[in-house]
């Protein structure tokens, strides 16, 4: 049971469960896919898609996949460092920093990722697509693109004051 301790630091949320039908001779064969987001609420978040014959197995596989795809999100105070507009497939997601006390203004798929990442104040908008899978992956891609002033200054080999000018 040492795996339970490892899992307890991460919260997981099932964003979407999809029933998929395959037509075979004699009827339809059903399987399930589950989109799972996991995060520690301190800047680490990941998403995974699990597919199986039963829903609990699909969720378990999705959580395992999400653990393999963890990213670290730079958080400045309670929000993100800057605005980002990301495209993944047909989905576009806009992520904007917000003033303290604003809360998480987001739709279902984006909200799951942002909350599990530990971001408290953010404005988001899902554009074009309503496909939860692409929206979650677009959000993860956007959070991966975020950079702090420190990151930019180090990359350029300058001090923060020189970058801010």
Short mmCIF file of C-alpha atoms in Angstrom, two decimals:
data_model
loop_
_atom_site.label_atom_id
_atom_site.label_comp_id
_atom_site.label_asym_id
_atom_site.label_seq_id
_atom_site.Cartn_x
_atom_site.Cartn_y
_atom_site.Cartn_z
CA UNK A 1 0.00 0.00 0.00
CA UNK A 2 2.86 2.54 -0.36
CA UNK A 3 1.20 3.81 -3.54
CA UNK A 4 -1.64 5.36 -1.53
CA UNK A 5 0.77 7.76 0.20
CA UNK A 6 2.17 8.82 -3.15
CA UNK A 7 -1.31 9.48 -4.55
CA UNK A 8 -2.56 11.40 -1.51
CA UNK A 9 -0.53 14.51 -2.42
CA UNK A 10 -2.42 14.75 -5.73
CA UNK A 11 -6.11 15.45 -6.15
CA UNK A 12 -7.76 14.01 -9.21
CA UNK A 13 -10.84 15.18 -11.06
CA UNK A 14 -12.70 13.40 -13.84
CA UNK A 15 -13.54 16.00 -16.47
CA UNK A 16 -15.39 13.79 -18.97
CA UNK A 17 -16.41 10.17 -19.37
CA UNK A 18 -17.31 9.17 -22.90
CA UNK A 19 -19.08 5.98 -23.98
CA UNK A 20 -17.76 4.72 -27.30
CA UNK A 21 -19.74 2.18 -29.35
CA UNK A 22 -18.16 -0.18 -31.85
CA UNK A 23 -20.64 -1.91 -34.11
CA UNK A 24 -19.85 -5.61 -34.48
CA UNK A 25 -21.77 -8.58 -35.83
CA UNK A 26 -24.57 -9.22 -33.35
CA UNK A 27 -24.80 -5.69 -31.90
CA UNK A 28 -22.70 -2.96 -30.35
CA UNK A 29 -19.64 -3.29 -28.16
CA UNK A 30 -19.27 -0.45 -25.65
CA UNK A 31 -16.06 0.87 -24.14
CA UNK A 32 -15.33 4.01 -22.16
CA UNK A 33 -12.80 6.81 -22.26
CA UNK A 34 -12.18 9.07 -19.26
CA UNK A 35 -10.40 12.42 -19.24
CA UNK A 36 -8.72 12.86 -15.85
CA UNK A 37 -6.85 15.90 -14.49
CA UNK A 38 -4.58 15.62 -11.45
CA UNK A 39 -2.79 18.34 -9.48
CA UNK A 40 -1.26 19.10 -6.11
CA UNK A 41 -2.66 22.63 -5.76
CA UNK A 42 0.90 24.00 -5.54
CA UNK A 43 1.77 24.43 -9.20
CA UNK A 44 1.89 20.87 -10.53
CA UNK A 45 -0.84 19.66 -12.87
CA UNK A 46 -1.29 16.96 -15.53
CA UNK A 47 -3.99 15.46 -17.74
CA UNK A 48 -4.50 11.99 -19.15
CA UNK A 49 -6.98 10.06 -21.25
CA UNK A 50 -7.72 6.49 -20.19
CA UNK A 51 -9.64 3.97 -22.29
CA UNK A 52 -11.08 0.67 -21.01
CA UNK A 53 -14.08 -1.63 -21.05
CA UNK A 54 -15.33 -0.35 -17.67
CA UNK A 55 -15.53 3.23 -16.30
CA UNK A 56 -13.41 2.69 -13.12
CA UNK A 57 -10.62 1.11 -15.18
CA UNK A 58 -10.71 4.00 -17.65
CA UNK A 59 -10.48 6.53 -14.79
CA UNK A 60 -7.54 4.65 -13.21
CA UNK A 61 -5.71 4.52 -16.55
CA UNK A 62 -6.40 8.23 -17.12
CA UNK A 63 -4.95 9.10 -13.70
CA UNK A 64 -1.82 7.03 -14.41
CA UNK A 65 -1.41 8.79 -17.76
CA UNK A 66 -1.88 12.19 -16.08
CA UNK A 67 0.90 11.43 -13.58
CA UNK A 68 3.27 10.77 -16.49
CA UNK A 69 2.41 14.17 -18.03
CA UNK A 70 2.87 16.47 -15.01
CA UNK A 71 4.00 20.05 -15.65
CA UNK A 72 5.03 22.81 -13.25
CA UNK A 73 3.09 26.07 -13.49
CA UNK A 74 4.71 29.39 -12.48
CA UNK A 75 2.34 31.15 -10.08
CA UNK A 76 2.85 34.81 -9.14
CA UNK A 77 0.94 35.48 -5.91
CA UNK A 78 -2.41 33.84 -6.63
CA UNK A 79 -2.49 34.29 -10.42
CA UNK A 80 -0.43 33.66 -13.57
CA UNK A 81 2.46 35.93 -14.68
CA UNK A 82 1.01 37.07 -18.03
CA UNK A 83 -1.78 36.60 -20.58
CA UNK A 84 -1.56 33.69 -23.02
CA UNK A 85 -3.73 32.64 -25.98
CA UNK A 86 -3.21 29.01 -27.02
CA UNK A 87 -4.46 26.75 -29.80
CA UNK A 88 -4.66 22.95 -29.63
CA UNK A 89 -6.55 21.23 -32.42
CA UNK A 90 -9.63 23.37 -33.07
CA UNK A 91 -9.75 24.58 -29.45
CA UNK A 92 -8.45 27.98 -28.42
CA UNK A 93 -8.07 28.98 -24.79
CA UNK A 94 -7.40 32.47 -23.43
CA UNK A 95 -5.81 32.70 -19.96
CA UNK A 96 -5.53 36.14 -18.30
CA UNK A 97 -4.11 37.10 -14.91
CA UNK A 98 -6.67 38.57 -12.51
CA UNK A 99 -6.61 40.82 -9.45
CA UNK A 100 -6.58 39.15 -6.02
CA UNK A 101 -10.10 38.21 -4.92
CA UNK A 102 -11.43 37.70 -8.46
CA UNK A 103 -11.55 33.92 -8.16
CA UNK A 104 -11.47 31.36 -10.95
CA UNK A 105 -13.61 32.57 -13.86
CA UNK A 106 -13.56 29.53 -16.14
CA UNK A 107 -15.68 26.89 -17.84
CA UNK A 108 -15.74 23.26 -16.70
CA UNK A 109 -12.74 21.80 -18.52
CA UNK A 110 -10.45 24.82 -18.00
CA UNK A 111 -11.64 25.22 -14.38
CA UNK A 112 -10.53 21.68 -13.47
CA UNK A 113 -6.99 22.25 -14.75
CA UNK A 114 -6.60 25.74 -13.26
CA UNK A 115 -7.94 24.83 -9.81
CA UNK A 116 -5.85 21.67 -9.49
CA UNK A 117 -2.78 23.71 -10.51
CA UNK A 118 -3.40 25.92 -7.47
CA UNK A 119 -4.25 29.15 -9.29
CA UNK A 120 -6.75 31.17 -7.23
CA UNK A 121 -7.39 34.24 -9.43
CA UNK A 122 -7.66 33.93 -13.22
CA UNK A 123 -9.89 34.92 -16.13
CA UNK A 124 -10.30 32.36 -18.92
CA UNK A 125 -12.29 31.91 -22.08
CA UNK A 126 -12.70 28.81 -24.26
CA UNK A 127 -13.01 29.81 -27.89
CA UNK A 128 -14.25 27.93 -30.98
CA UNK A 129 -14.36 24.32 -29.73
CA UNK A 130 -16.38 22.74 -26.94
CA UNK A 131 -14.44 19.45 -27.08
CA UNK A 132 -13.35 18.92 -23.45
CA UNK A 133 -10.28 16.86 -24.40
CA UNK A 134 -8.82 19.54 -26.69
CA UNK A 135 -9.71 22.32 -24.24
CA UNK A 136 -7.89 20.56 -21.38
CA UNK A 137 -4.82 19.92 -23.53
CA UNK A 138 -4.88 23.54 -24.80
CA UNK A 139 -5.01 24.79 -21.19
CA UNK A 140 -2.06 22.58 -20.22
CA UNK A 141 -0.15 23.84 -23.28
CA UNK A 142 -0.89 27.45 -22.25
CA UNK A 143 0.24 26.90 -18.66
CA UNK A 144 3.43 25.30 -20.01
CA UNK A 145 4.19 28.49 -22.01
CA UNK A 146 4.06 30.78 -18.96
CA UNK A 147 7.31 32.41 -17.87
CA UNK A 148 8.17 34.64 -14.90
CA UNK A 149 10.40 37.74 -15.00
CA UNK A 150 13.13 35.68 -13.34
CA UNK A 151 13.02 33.06 -16.13
CA UNK A 152 13.24 35.68 -18.87
CA UNK A 153 16.07 37.59 -17.12
CA UNK A 154 18.09 34.38 -16.62
CA UNK A 155 17.58 33.32 -20.24
CA UNK A 156 18.81 36.73 -21.48
CA UNK A 157 21.65 36.86 -18.95
CA UNK A 158 20.41 40.13 -17.41
CA UNK A 159 19.05 41.35 -14.11
CA UNK A 160 15.31 41.76 -13.55
CA UNK A 161 15.67 45.60 -13.59
CA UNK A 162 17.26 45.47 -17.07
CA UNK A 163 14.42 43.29 -18.39
CA UNK A 164 11.62 45.46 -16.91
CA UNK A 165 12.91 48.71 -18.55
#
